[in-house]
Tab-separated table of C-alpha atoms and ligand atoms in Angstrom:
chain	number	residue	atom	x	y	z
A	637	MET	CA	36.272	25.681	33.076
A	638	SER	CA	33.391	25.498	30.646
A	639	ARG	CA	31.559	22.214	30.260
A	640	ILE	CA	31.721	20.127	27.111
A	641	ASN	CA	28.401	18.569	26.103
A	642	ALA	CA	27.561	15.643	23.804
A	643	PRO	CA	27.271	16.666	20.131
A	644	LYS	CA	23.824	17.784	18.936
A	645	GLY	CA	21.554	14.878	18.060
A	646	THR	CA	23.404	12.358	20.264
A	647	TYR	CA	22.647	11.034	23.748
A	648	ASP	CA	24.312	8.806	26.306
A	649	ILE	CA	23.232	5.350	27.454
A	650	LEU	CA	23.865	5.327	31.192
A	651	PRO	CA	23.518	2.829	34.083
A	652	ARG	CA	20.698	4.949	35.514
A	653	GLY	CA	19.709	6.635	32.278
A	654	ASN	CA	19.242	10.290	31.631
A	655	PRO	CA	16.383	11.575	33.859
A	656	LYS	CA	14.800	13.322	30.861
A	657	ASP	CA	14.838	10.144	28.787
A	658	PRO	CA	14.320	6.978	30.860
A	659	TRP	CA	14.814	4.856	27.698
A	660	THR	CA	18.539	5.619	27.973
A	661	VAL	CA	18.965	3.133	30.873
A	662	THR	CA	21.643	0.578	29.929
A	663	ALA	CA	19.643	-2.392	31.262
A	664	ASN	CA	16.792	-1.555	28.854
A	665	TRP	CA	19.231	-1.706	25.952
A	666	HIS	CA	20.607	-5.019	27.152
A	667	ALA	CA	17.069	-6.373	27.450
A	668	ILE	CA	16.013	-5.566	23.871
A	669	GLU	CA	19.392	-6.523	22.442
A	670	SER	CA	19.110	-9.909	24.073
A	671	VAL	CA	15.615	-10.361	22.602
A	672	ALA	CA	17.089	-9.428	19.202
A	673	ARG	CA	19.862	-12.029	19.557
A	674	ASP	CA	17.411	-14.707	20.695
A	675	VAL	CA	14.992	-14.080	17.834
A	676	ALA	CA	17.827	-13.990	15.286
A	677	ALA	CA	19.073	-17.354	16.605
A	678	LEU	CA	15.553	-18.822	16.381
A	679	TYR	CA	15.582	-18.038	12.673
A	680	ASN	CA	19.197	-19.198	12.232
A	681	PHE	CA	20.744	-15.782	11.543
A	682	ALA	CA	24.358	-15.352	12.741
A	683	GLU	CA	25.958	-12.113	13.885
A	684	ILE	CA	28.157	-9.980	11.624
A	685	ARG	CA	30.119	-6.895	12.780
A	686	THR	CA	31.469	-4.457	10.212
A	687	PRO	CA	33.390	-1.180	10.645
A	688	ILE	CA	31.554	1.981	11.601
A	689	PHE	CA	33.326	3.839	8.791
A	690	GLU	CA	33.717	2.705	5.224
A	691	THR	CA	35.117	4.094	1.979
A	692	SER	CA	32.672	6.833	0.894
A	693	GLU	CA	32.265	5.274	-2.525
A	694	LEU	CA	30.537	2.259	-0.972
A	695	PHE	CA	27.548	4.366	0.013
A	696	HIS	CA	27.538	6.380	-3.218
A	697	ARG	CA	27.365	3.190	-5.232
A	698	GLY	CA	25.345	1.127	-2.777
A	699	VAL	CA	22.780	3.411	-1.142
A	700	GLY	CA	22.562	5.755	-4.148
A	701	GLU	CA	24.127	9.086	-5.044
A	702	THR	CA	20.740	10.793	-5.395
A	703	SER	CA	19.218	9.518	-2.158
A	704	ASP	CA	18.870	12.187	0.564
A	705	ILE	CA	20.751	9.910	2.943
A	706	VAL	CA	23.894	10.031	0.806
A	707	SER	CA	23.559	13.478	-0.744
A	708	LYS	CA	22.641	15.390	2.421
A	709	GLU	CA	23.024	13.313	5.544
A	710	THR	CA	26.368	11.530	5.617
A	711	TYR	CA	29.288	12.338	7.852
A	712	THR	CA	32.086	12.265	5.261
A	713	PHE	CA	35.666	13.284	5.929
A	714	PRO	CA	39.149	12.803	4.496
A	715	ASP	CA	41.516	10.751	6.638
A	716	ARG	CA	45.158	11.706	7.115
A	717	GLU	CA	46.062	10.180	3.760
A	718	ASN	CA	43.218	12.066	2.102
A	719	ARG	CA	41.054	8.989	1.561
A	720	SER	CA	37.363	9.847	1.695
A	721	LEU	CA	35.639	7.953	4.487
A	722	THR	CA	32.007	7.972	5.601
A	723	LEU	CA	30.462	7.024	8.933
A	724	ARG	CA	27.929	4.368	7.948
A	725	PRO	CA	24.411	5.830	7.601
A	726	GLU	CA	22.891	2.319	7.532
A	727	GLY	CA	23.978	-1.298	7.783
A	728	THR	CA	23.178	-3.015	4.490
A	729	ALA	CA	25.925	-1.631	2.224
A	730	GLY	CA	28.719	-2.489	4.696
A	731	VAL	CA	27.343	-5.992	5.239
A	732	VAL	CA	27.217	-6.625	1.491
A	733	ARG	CA	30.781	-5.290	1.114
A	734	ALA	CA	32.026	-7.552	3.908
A	735	MET	CA	30.259	-10.613	2.524
A	736	ILE	CA	31.696	-10.048	-0.959
A	737	GLU	CA	35.169	-9.379	0.441
A	738	SER	CA	35.148	-12.531	2.542
A	739	GLY	CA	34.239	-14.643	-0.478
A	740	ALA	CA	30.808	-15.560	0.845
A	741	PHE	CA	29.265	-15.322	-2.629
A	742	ASN	CA	32.031	-17.013	-4.597
A	743	ASP	CA	30.151	-20.249	-5.056
A	744	GLN	CA	27.018	-20.267	-7.107
A	745	GLY	CA	23.911	-20.607	-5.009
A	746	SER	CA	25.618	-19.433	-1.774
A	747	ARG	CA	23.225	-18.723	1.053
A	748	ALA	CA	23.914	-16.626	4.137
A	749	LYS	CA	21.757	-15.197	6.885
A	750	VAL	CA	23.329	-12.511	9.091
A	751	TYR	CA	22.211	-9.980	11.685
A	752	TYR	CA	23.782	-6.934	13.294
A	753	ILE	CA	23.225	-4.517	16.151
A	754	GLY	CA	25.057	-1.215	16.042
A	755	PRO	CA	25.169	2.538	15.523
A	756	ASN	CA	24.555	4.463	12.302
A	757	PHE	CA	25.117	8.155	11.605
A	758	ARG	CA	22.901	10.570	9.723
A	759	TYR	CA	23.119	14.333	9.721
A	760	GLU	CA	19.391	14.892	10.189
A	761	ARG	CA	17.490	17.580	12.093
A	762	PRO	CA	17.299	16.077	15.588
A	763	GLN	CA	13.959	15.595	17.313
A	764	ARG	CA	12.322	12.962	19.533
A	765	GLY	CA	13.022	9.625	17.835
A	766	ARG	CA	15.456	11.114	15.308
A	767	TYR	CA	19.136	11.291	16.186
A	768	ARG	CA	22.436	11.886	14.456
A	769	GLN	CA	23.689	8.624	15.925
A	770	HIS	CA	21.025	5.931	16.092
A	771	HIS	CA	21.160	2.164	16.582
A	772	GLN	CA	19.620	-0.569	14.497
A	773	PHE	CA	18.993	-4.244	14.850
A	774	GLY	CA	19.032	-5.479	11.274
A	775	VAL	CA	19.113	-8.726	9.334
A	776	GLU	CA	20.194	-9.541	5.789
A	777	ALA	CA	19.446	-12.819	3.998
A	778	PHE	CA	21.382	-13.624	0.833
A	779	GLY	CA	21.034	-16.181	-1.908
A	780	VAL	CA	17.286	-16.844	-1.957
A	781	ALA	CA	15.224	-14.966	-4.539
A	782	GLU	CA	11.954	-16.626	-3.516
A	783	PRO	CA	9.231	-14.718	-1.620
A	784	GLU	CA	9.566	-17.136	1.320
A	785	GLN	CA	12.773	-15.302	2.248
A	786	ASP	CA	11.039	-11.897	2.296
A	787	ALA	CA	8.294	-13.349	4.488
A	788	GLU	CA	10.828	-14.937	6.845
A	789	CYS	CA	12.535	-11.559	7.400
A	790	ILE	CA	9.201	-9.817	8.036
A	791	LEU	CA	8.075	-12.540	10.461
A	792	LEU	CA	11.394	-12.351	12.328
A	793	GLN	CA	10.966	-8.585	12.655
A	794	MET	CA	7.374	-8.871	13.896
A	795	ASP	CA	8.381	-11.612	16.359
A	796	PHE	CA	11.089	-9.303	17.690
A	797	TYR	CA	8.487	-6.612	18.406
A	798	ARG	CA	6.027	-9.114	19.886
A	799	ARG	CA	8.654	-10.479	22.275
A	800	CYS	CA	9.626	-6.962	23.344
A	801	GLY	CA	5.954	-6.302	24.114
A	802	VAL	CA	5.433	-3.317	21.818
A	803	LYS	CA	1.784	-2.751	20.897
A	804	ASP	CA	-0.142	-0.820	18.288
A	805	LEU	CA	1.953	-1.857	15.297
A	806	SER	CA	1.064	-1.596	11.664
A	807	LEU	CA	2.910	-3.251	8.834
A	808	ARG	CA	2.667	-1.833	5.315
A	809	ILE	CA	4.070	-3.556	2.267
A	810	ASN	CA	4.528	-2.491	-1.335
A	811	SER	CA	6.461	-3.501	-4.413
A	812	LEU	CA	8.399	-1.409	-6.893
A	813	GLY	CA	9.109	-4.490	-8.928
A	814	ASP	CA	12.203	-5.633	-10.765
A	815	ARG	CA	14.379	-3.471	-13.030
A	816	GLU	CA	11.897	-3.491	-15.924
A	817	SER	CA	8.874	-2.776	-13.724
A	818	LYS	CA	10.769	0.041	-12.012
A	819	GLN	CA	11.713	1.562	-15.359
A	820	SER	CA	8.153	1.556	-16.678
A	821	TYR	CA	6.869	2.964	-13.386
A	822	ARG	CA	9.519	5.654	-13.512
A	823	ASP	CA	8.375	6.653	-17.008
A	824	ALA	CA	4.727	6.714	-15.912
A	825	LEU	CA	5.595	8.920	-12.952
A	826	VAL	CA	7.580	11.349	-15.100
A	827	THR	CA	4.651	11.574	-17.546
A	828	PHE	CA	2.301	12.235	-14.614
A	829	LEU	CA	4.505	14.814	-12.875
A	830	SER	CA	6.041	16.677	-15.833
A	831	PRO	CA	3.033	19.001	-16.371
A	832	LYS	CA	3.272	19.906	-12.668
A	833	THR	CA	7.020	20.597	-12.617
A	834	SER	CA	6.708	24.196	-11.445
A	835	ALA	CA	4.518	23.110	-8.510
A	836	LEU	CA	7.246	20.794	-7.179
A	837	SER	CA	9.873	21.744	-4.590
A	838	GLU	CA	13.308	22.713	-5.976
A	839	ASP	CA	14.711	19.371	-4.792
A	840	SER	CA	11.977	17.430	-6.543
A	841	GLN	CA	12.348	19.396	-9.768
A	842	ARG	CA	15.903	18.037	-9.813
A	843	ARG	CA	14.690	14.568	-8.771
A	844	LEU	CA	12.264	14.479	-11.693
A	845	SER	CA	15.135	13.809	-14.079
A	846	GLU	CA	17.564	12.126	-11.641
A	847	ASN	CA	15.379	9.861	-9.555
A	848	PRO	CA	11.636	10.527	-9.855
A	849	LEU	CA	10.605	7.749	-7.413
A	850	ARG	CA	12.225	9.788	-4.646
A	851	ILE	CA	9.546	12.464	-5.072
A	852	LEU	CA	6.979	10.053	-3.615
A	853	ASP	CA	9.045	10.015	-0.419
A	854	SER	CA	9.316	13.807	-0.086
A	855	LYS	CA	8.004	15.481	3.056
A	856	ASP	CA	7.636	18.870	1.309
A	857	PRO	CA	3.919	19.860	1.267
A	858	ARG	CA	4.229	21.033	-2.380
A	859	ASP	CA	5.416	17.553	-3.414
A	860	ILE	CA	2.810	15.786	-1.268
A	861	GLU	CA	0.142	17.827	-3.082
A	862	ALA	CA	1.654	17.199	-6.533
A	863	VAL	CA	1.833	13.409	-6.169
A	864	GLN	CA	-1.853	13.135	-5.242
A	865	GLY	CA	-3.442	10.834	-7.785
A	866	ALA	CA	-0.098	9.519	-9.100
A	867	PRO	CA	-0.380	6.052	-10.600
A	868	PRO	CA	0.349	3.276	-8.064
A	869	ALA	CA	3.555	1.281	-8.635
A	870	MET	CA	1.640	-1.993	-8.348
A	871	GLU	CA	-0.006	-1.333	-11.716
A	872	TYR	CA	3.358	-1.386	-13.483
A	873	LEU	CA	4.675	-4.649	-12.098
A	874	SER	CA	5.898	-7.357	-14.438
A	875	ALA	CA	4.070	-10.682	-14.117
A	876	ARG	CA	7.023	-12.104	-12.160
A	877	SER	CA	7.118	-9.191	-9.729
A	878	LYS	CA	3.348	-9.288	-9.267
A	879	ALA	CA	3.473	-13.009	-8.467
A	880	HIS	CA	6.334	-12.343	-6.010
A	881	ILE	CA	4.556	-9.710	-3.913
A	882	ASP	CA	1.290	-11.693	-4.033
A	883	LYS	CA	3.109	-14.682	-2.580
A	884	VAL	CA	4.710	-12.556	0.176
A	885	ALA	CA	1.226	-11.287	1.037
A	886	SER	CA	-0.248	-14.779	1.139
A	887	LEU	CA	2.597	-16.072	3.344
A	888	LEU	CA	1.998	-13.240	5.821
A	889	GLN	CA	-1.692	-13.998	5.797
A	890	GLN	CA	-0.978	-17.661	6.409
A	891	ALA	CA	1.230	-16.739	9.375
A	892	GLY	CA	-1.559	-14.597	10.836
A	893	VAL	CA	0.404	-11.338	10.628
A	894	PRO	CA	-1.856	-8.392	9.758
A	895	PHE	CA	-0.631	-5.946	7.094
A	896	THR	CA	-1.864	-3.511	4.493
A	897	VAL	CA	-0.678	-3.085	0.933
A	898	ASP	CA	0.228	0.579	0.509
A	899	GLY	CA	0.924	1.619	-3.077
A	900	SER	CA	2.432	4.915	-1.927
A	901	LEU	CA	5.154	3.326	0.210
A	902	VAL	CA	8.646	4.128	-1.082
A	903	ARG	CA	11.829	4.007	0.957
A	904	GLY	CA	14.931	6.183	0.950
A	905	PHE	CA	17.371	3.836	-0.786
A	906	ASP	CA	18.034	3.184	-4.448
A	907	TYR	CA	18.958	-0.452	-3.904
A	908	TYR	CA	15.463	-1.837	-3.398
A	909	THR	CA	13.750	-4.085	-5.940
A	910	ASP	CA	10.411	-5.870	-5.501
A	911	THR	CA	9.214	-6.084	-1.878
A	912	LEU	CA	9.408	-3.059	0.438
A	913	TRP	CA	7.953	-2.780	3.907
A	914	GLU	CA	7.733	-0.496	6.895
A	915	VAL	CA	6.378	-0.925	10.414
A	916	VAL	CA	4.999	2.007	12.393
A	917	ALA	CA	4.233	1.988	16.107
A	918	GLY	CA	1.891	4.083	18.235
A	919	GLY	CA	3.293	6.479	20.835
A	920	LEU	CA	6.148	7.792	18.709
A	921	GLY	CA	4.688	10.998	17.259
A	922	SER	CA	5.964	11.976	13.835
A	923	GLN	CA	9.028	9.682	13.864
A	924	ASN	CA	6.857	6.597	14.014
A	925	ALA	CA	8.669	4.162	11.690
A	926	ILE	CA	10.282	1.646	13.992
A	927	GLY	CA	11.645	-0.490	11.215
A	928	GLY	CA	11.680	-1.069	7.518
A	929	GLY	CA	13.233	-3.262	4.921
A	930	GLY	CA	13.075	-4.668	1.473
A	931	ARG	CA	14.590	-6.814	-1.219
A	932	TYR	CA	17.722	-5.717	-3.090
A	933	ASP	CA	18.482	-8.248	-5.801
A	934	ASN	CA	20.996	-6.066	-7.711
A	935	LEU	CA	23.046	-4.679	-4.821
A	936	VAL	CA	25.636	-7.456	-4.518
A	937	GLU	CA	26.430	-7.166	-8.213
A	938	MET	CA	26.458	-3.342	-8.038
A	939	LEU	CA	29.110	-3.604	-5.355
A	940	GLY	CA	31.261	-5.926	-7.408
A	941	GLY	CA	30.137	-9.368	-6.214
A	942	ARG	CA	28.662	-12.330	-8.058
A	943	ALA	CA	24.958	-11.593	-8.686
A	944	THR	CA	23.225	-12.732	-5.485
A	945	PRO	CA	19.732	-11.783	-4.321
A	946	GLY	CA	19.264	-10.254	-0.887
A	947	VAL	CA	16.529	-9.088	1.457
A	948	GLY	CA	16.511	-7.662	4.977
A	949	PHE	CA	15.355	-4.980	7.381
A	950	GLY	CA	16.674	-2.464	9.872
A	951	SER	CA	14.846	-1.642	13.088
A	952	GLY	CA	15.555	1.498	15.130
A	953	LEU	CA	16.296	0.622	18.749
A	954	GLU	CA	15.781	4.140	20.145
A	955	ARG	CA	12.312	4.254	18.602
A	956	LEU	CA	11.466	0.817	19.957
A	957	LEU	CA	12.461	1.841	23.494
A	958	ILE	CA	10.606	5.153	23.214
A	959	ALA	CA	7.490	3.333	21.981
A	960	LEU	CA	7.691	0.846	24.868
A	961	GLU	CA	8.073	3.683	27.334
A	962	SER	CA	5.222	5.770	25.979
A	963	GLN	CA	2.977	2.693	25.773
A	964	GLY	CA	3.726	1.977	29.437
A	965	VAL	CA	5.211	-1.462	28.715
A	966	ALA	CA	7.592	-2.613	31.436
A	967	ILE	CA	10.748	-4.048	29.933
A	968	PRO	CA	11.424	-7.440	31.460
A	969	ARG	CA	14.873	-7.464	33.028
A	970	SER	CA	16.567	-10.204	34.956
A	971	ALA	CA	17.295	-9.293	38.590
A	972	LYS	CA	20.860	-8.220	39.239
A	973	PRO	CA	22.496	-11.119	41.094
A	974	LEU	CA	24.781	-8.781	42.983
A	975	VAL	CA	26.049	-9.340	46.499
A	976	TRP	CA	26.959	-6.300	48.621
A	977	LEU	CA	29.521	-6.591	51.394
A	978	ILE	CA	28.840	-4.462	54.449
A	979	ALA	CA	31.479	-3.823	57.102
A	980	HIS	CA	31.104	-2.661	60.652
A	981	GLY	CA	34.560	-1.315	61.603
A	982	ASP	CA	38.040	-1.326	60.086
A	983	ALA	CA	38.901	-4.974	60.814
A	984	ALA	CA	35.689	-6.078	59.076
A	985	ARG	CA	36.581	-3.895	56.111
A	986	ASP	CA	39.878	-5.759	55.713
A	987	ALA	CA	38.110	-9.108	55.997
A	988	ASN	CA	35.630	-7.949	53.336
A	989	ALA	CA	38.424	-7.137	50.903
A	990	ALA	CA	39.484	-10.797	51.061
A	991	LEU	CA	35.891	-12.050	50.817
A	992	LEU	CA	35.193	-9.776	47.846
A	993	ARG	CA	38.138	-11.323	46.006
A	994	GLU	CA	37.001	-14.831	46.914
A	995	LEU	CA	33.449	-14.234	45.666
A	996	ARG	CA	34.555	-12.707	42.384
A	997	LEU	CA	37.009	-15.552	41.752
A	998	ALA	CA	34.097	-17.929	42.296
A	999	GLY	CA	32.088	-16.063	39.626
A	1000	ILE	CA	29.737	-14.265	42.010
A	1001	ALA	CA	29.193	-10.567	41.224
A	1002	ALA	CA	30.015	-8.583	44.350
A	1003	ASP	CA	30.744	-5.035	45.441
A	1004	SER	CA	31.233	-2.936	48.557
A	1005	ASP	CA	31.723	0.626	49.676
A	1006	PRO	CA	35.177	0.908	51.278
A	1007	SER	CA	34.877	4.581	52.163
A	1008	GLY	CA	34.139	3.970	55.842
A	1009	ARG	CA	30.520	5.143	55.830
A	1010	SER	CA	28.012	4.026	58.459
A	1011	VAL	CA	26.357	0.598	58.188
A	1012	LYS	CA	23.064	2.353	57.444
A	1013	ALA	CA	24.638	4.313	54.578
A	1014	GLN	CA	26.185	1.112	53.207
A	1015	PHE	CA	22.768	-0.608	53.204
A	1016	LYS	CA	21.267	2.371	51.433
A	1017	MET	CA	23.876	2.174	48.716
A	1018	ALA	CA	23.316	-1.588	48.331
A	1019	GLU	CA	19.601	-0.991	47.801
A	1020	ARG	CA	20.172	1.837	45.346
A	1021	GLU	CA	22.322	-0.556	43.320
A	1022	GLY	CA	19.453	-3.061	43.153
A	1023	THR	CA	21.415	-5.655	45.112
A	1024	ALA	CA	19.844	-9.022	45.911
A	1025	PHE	CA	21.901	-10.005	48.987
A	1026	ALA	CA	23.998	-8.255	51.619
A	1027	LEU	CA	26.773	-9.912	53.610
A	1028	VAL	CA	27.327	-8.140	56.902
A	1029	THR	CA	30.507	-8.505	58.939
A	1030	GLY	CA	31.020	-6.945	62.384
A	1031	GLU	CA	33.122	-7.776	65.447
A	1032	ASP	CA	30.923	-10.754	66.469
A	1033	GLU	CA	31.125	-12.279	63.012
A	1034	LEU	CA	34.886	-11.798	62.850
A	1035	ALA	CA	35.233	-13.564	66.208
A	1036	SER	CA	33.048	-16.508	65.180
A	1037	ASN	CA	34.278	-16.663	61.568
A	1038	THR	CA	30.770	-16.116	60.192
A	1039	VAL	CA	28.893	-13.490	58.172
A	1040	VAL	CA	25.264	-12.412	58.264
A	1041	LEU	CA	23.567	-13.162	54.952
A	1042	LYS	CA	20.600	-10.893	54.374
A	1043	ASN	CA	18.137	-11.233	51.516
A	1044	LEU	CA	17.341	-7.622	50.663
A	1045	ARG	CA	14.056	-8.501	48.972
A	1046	THR	CA	12.528	-10.721	51.676
A	1047	ARG	CA	14.522	-9.165	54.560
A	1048	GLU	CA	15.298	-12.685	55.879
A	1049	GLU	CA	18.691	-13.070	57.477
A	1050	SER	CA	20.848	-15.874	58.821
A	1051	LYS	CA	24.371	-16.394	60.147
A	1052	VAL	CA	26.508	-18.462	57.790
A	1053	PRO	CA	30.026	-19.823	58.417
A	1054	ARG	CA	32.419	-17.824	56.295
A	1055	ALA	CA	33.756	-20.979	54.628
A	1056	GLU	CA	30.263	-21.842	53.355
A	1057	ILE	CA	29.365	-18.487	51.824
A	1058	VAL	CA	30.476	-19.202	48.273
A	1059	ALA	CA	28.591	-22.483	48.212
A	1060	ARG	CA	25.450	-20.845	49.651
A	1061	LEU	CA	25.463	-18.039	47.095
A	1062	SER	CA	26.225	-20.369	44.198
A	1063	SER	CA	23.258	-22.645	44.871
B	2468	HAM	P1	15.864	2.816	7.289
B	2468	HAM	O1	14.394	2.786	7.115
B	2468	HAM	O2	16.579	4.021	6.785
B	2468	HAM	O3	16.435	1.482	6.627
B	2468	HAM	O4	16.240	2.650	8.821
B	2468	HAM	C1	15.705	1.588	9.566
B	2468	HAM	C2	15.127	2.120	10.861
B	2468	HAM	O5	16.149	2.799	11.596
B	2468	HAM	C3	14.022	3.165	10.699
B	2468	HAM	O6	12.771	2.543	10.502
B	2468	HAM	C4	14.083	3.846	12.054
B	2468	HAM	O7	13.406	3.076	13.038
B	2468	HAM	C5	15.561	3.821	12.373
B	2468	HAM	N1	16.188	5.119	12.049
B	2468	HAM	C6	16.619	5.548	10.856
B	2468	HAM	N2	17.152	6.789	10.956
B	2468	HAM	C7	17.045	7.151	12.248
B	2468	HAM	C8	17.425	8.310	13.009
B	2468	HAM	N3	18.023	9.349	12.435
B	2468	HAM	N4	17.167	8.324	14.336
B	2468	HAM	C9	16.565	7.260	14.945
B	2468	HAM	N5	16.207	6.138	14.279
B	2468	HAM	C10	16.432	6.088	12.961
B	2468	HAM	C11	17.747	1.110	6.581
B	2468	HAM	O8	18.632	1.663	7.180
B	2468	HAM	C12	17.994	-0.114	5.720
B	2468	HAM	N6	19.435	-0.434	5.754
B	2468	HAM	C13	17.153	-1.277	6.213
B	2468	HAM	C14	17.390	-2.515	5.411
B	2468	HAM	C15	18.161	-3.555	5.758
B	2468	HAM	N7	16.885	-2.789	4.217
B	2468	HAM	C16	17.314	-3.958	3.818
B	2468	HAM	N8	18.095	-4.443	4.738
């Protein structure tokens, strides 16, 4: 029969990983996810889990009809009742929907800080670091319009990277300003680009009337050439927006986090207002953005909630693991506290079945190979599994009601009465 492979642009996370991509080892994922949870807790963010699919309209209204992510990259399908559903391409819109729906913003001045870890789906051209299913650790903070909240999110993100050990990071920030600033910047950009319309890509010619800011984000060489010398967004900021981004910058400075202000930074979503940021890491090649975020003060209202400011980021976990791997950073993992039961003969195998049950009931992770292989082969398997201890039972041990406890790291061994094993391994 022919083999069925994983869909294009996807990969599997496996106990031993895929030999071509060592970052697919499950334990590596657990390690960075546990750093993410720890850092989120340090900053008092609580976990939220939302569905992987949502009503398509959520992303049209939330992420933006004219963004590439919604217009070209979503997985959208009718369900059996012909409702249009979309696999989430990002986390923010679903989080905002869930918060509104649960009544989190009903009271004036509501605050909420949430984080999530989970998959997102984008129909992009797959390459190293770019997948059709990717995972993000993200945070969203609601209810605080002050720049301190932007800075807190950025510091949390940078602390996450620092704790994971990733090196060679650069943080860029920019501001598109509030609604008024964005509108005057939009007009300035249209004035600048209109004489060059025919030099733009077909997509950007359309964007010029629909969403000119998007052109700054285009990867098409014709557009990159055309936007050279475009006015920087910073020059069109209202006094309030200017004071906001200046304060974010000074808070980052105060915290000792290096960054650059990059007037050309735009991001692929329509919901952003004021602060935007992106972090790139060395060792990733062209897909080098490991995380990005921004403020979105109009999104809650756009999705039908009481006007509530928000700010957050999303950080790609595949890219983080790939960066760690290519930078040669060992991912700290806790040793597997597994005990392996080894039997010499059939009677010992029966005794091990009972001991295995006893250990597991006592909360001690244990395993064995009941297929009747040689003692040597059983030891080999225990070592391949990364086991810490082996418990060996043979005829002598059965007769004396003992087992041999062997530390597979230090090779030390001792005979222990069977009745004392659980206590010994629990200490
Ligand atoms: P984003 O920049 O589109 O932002 O995605 C965040 C991160 O997810 C990227 O920096 C990248 O590391 C990773 N990523 C995105 N697409 C892919 C892909 N196809 N393959 C692998 N990794 C990918 C957002 O999604 C916003 N929701 C972030 C946000 C939260 N803004 C405010 N709150």
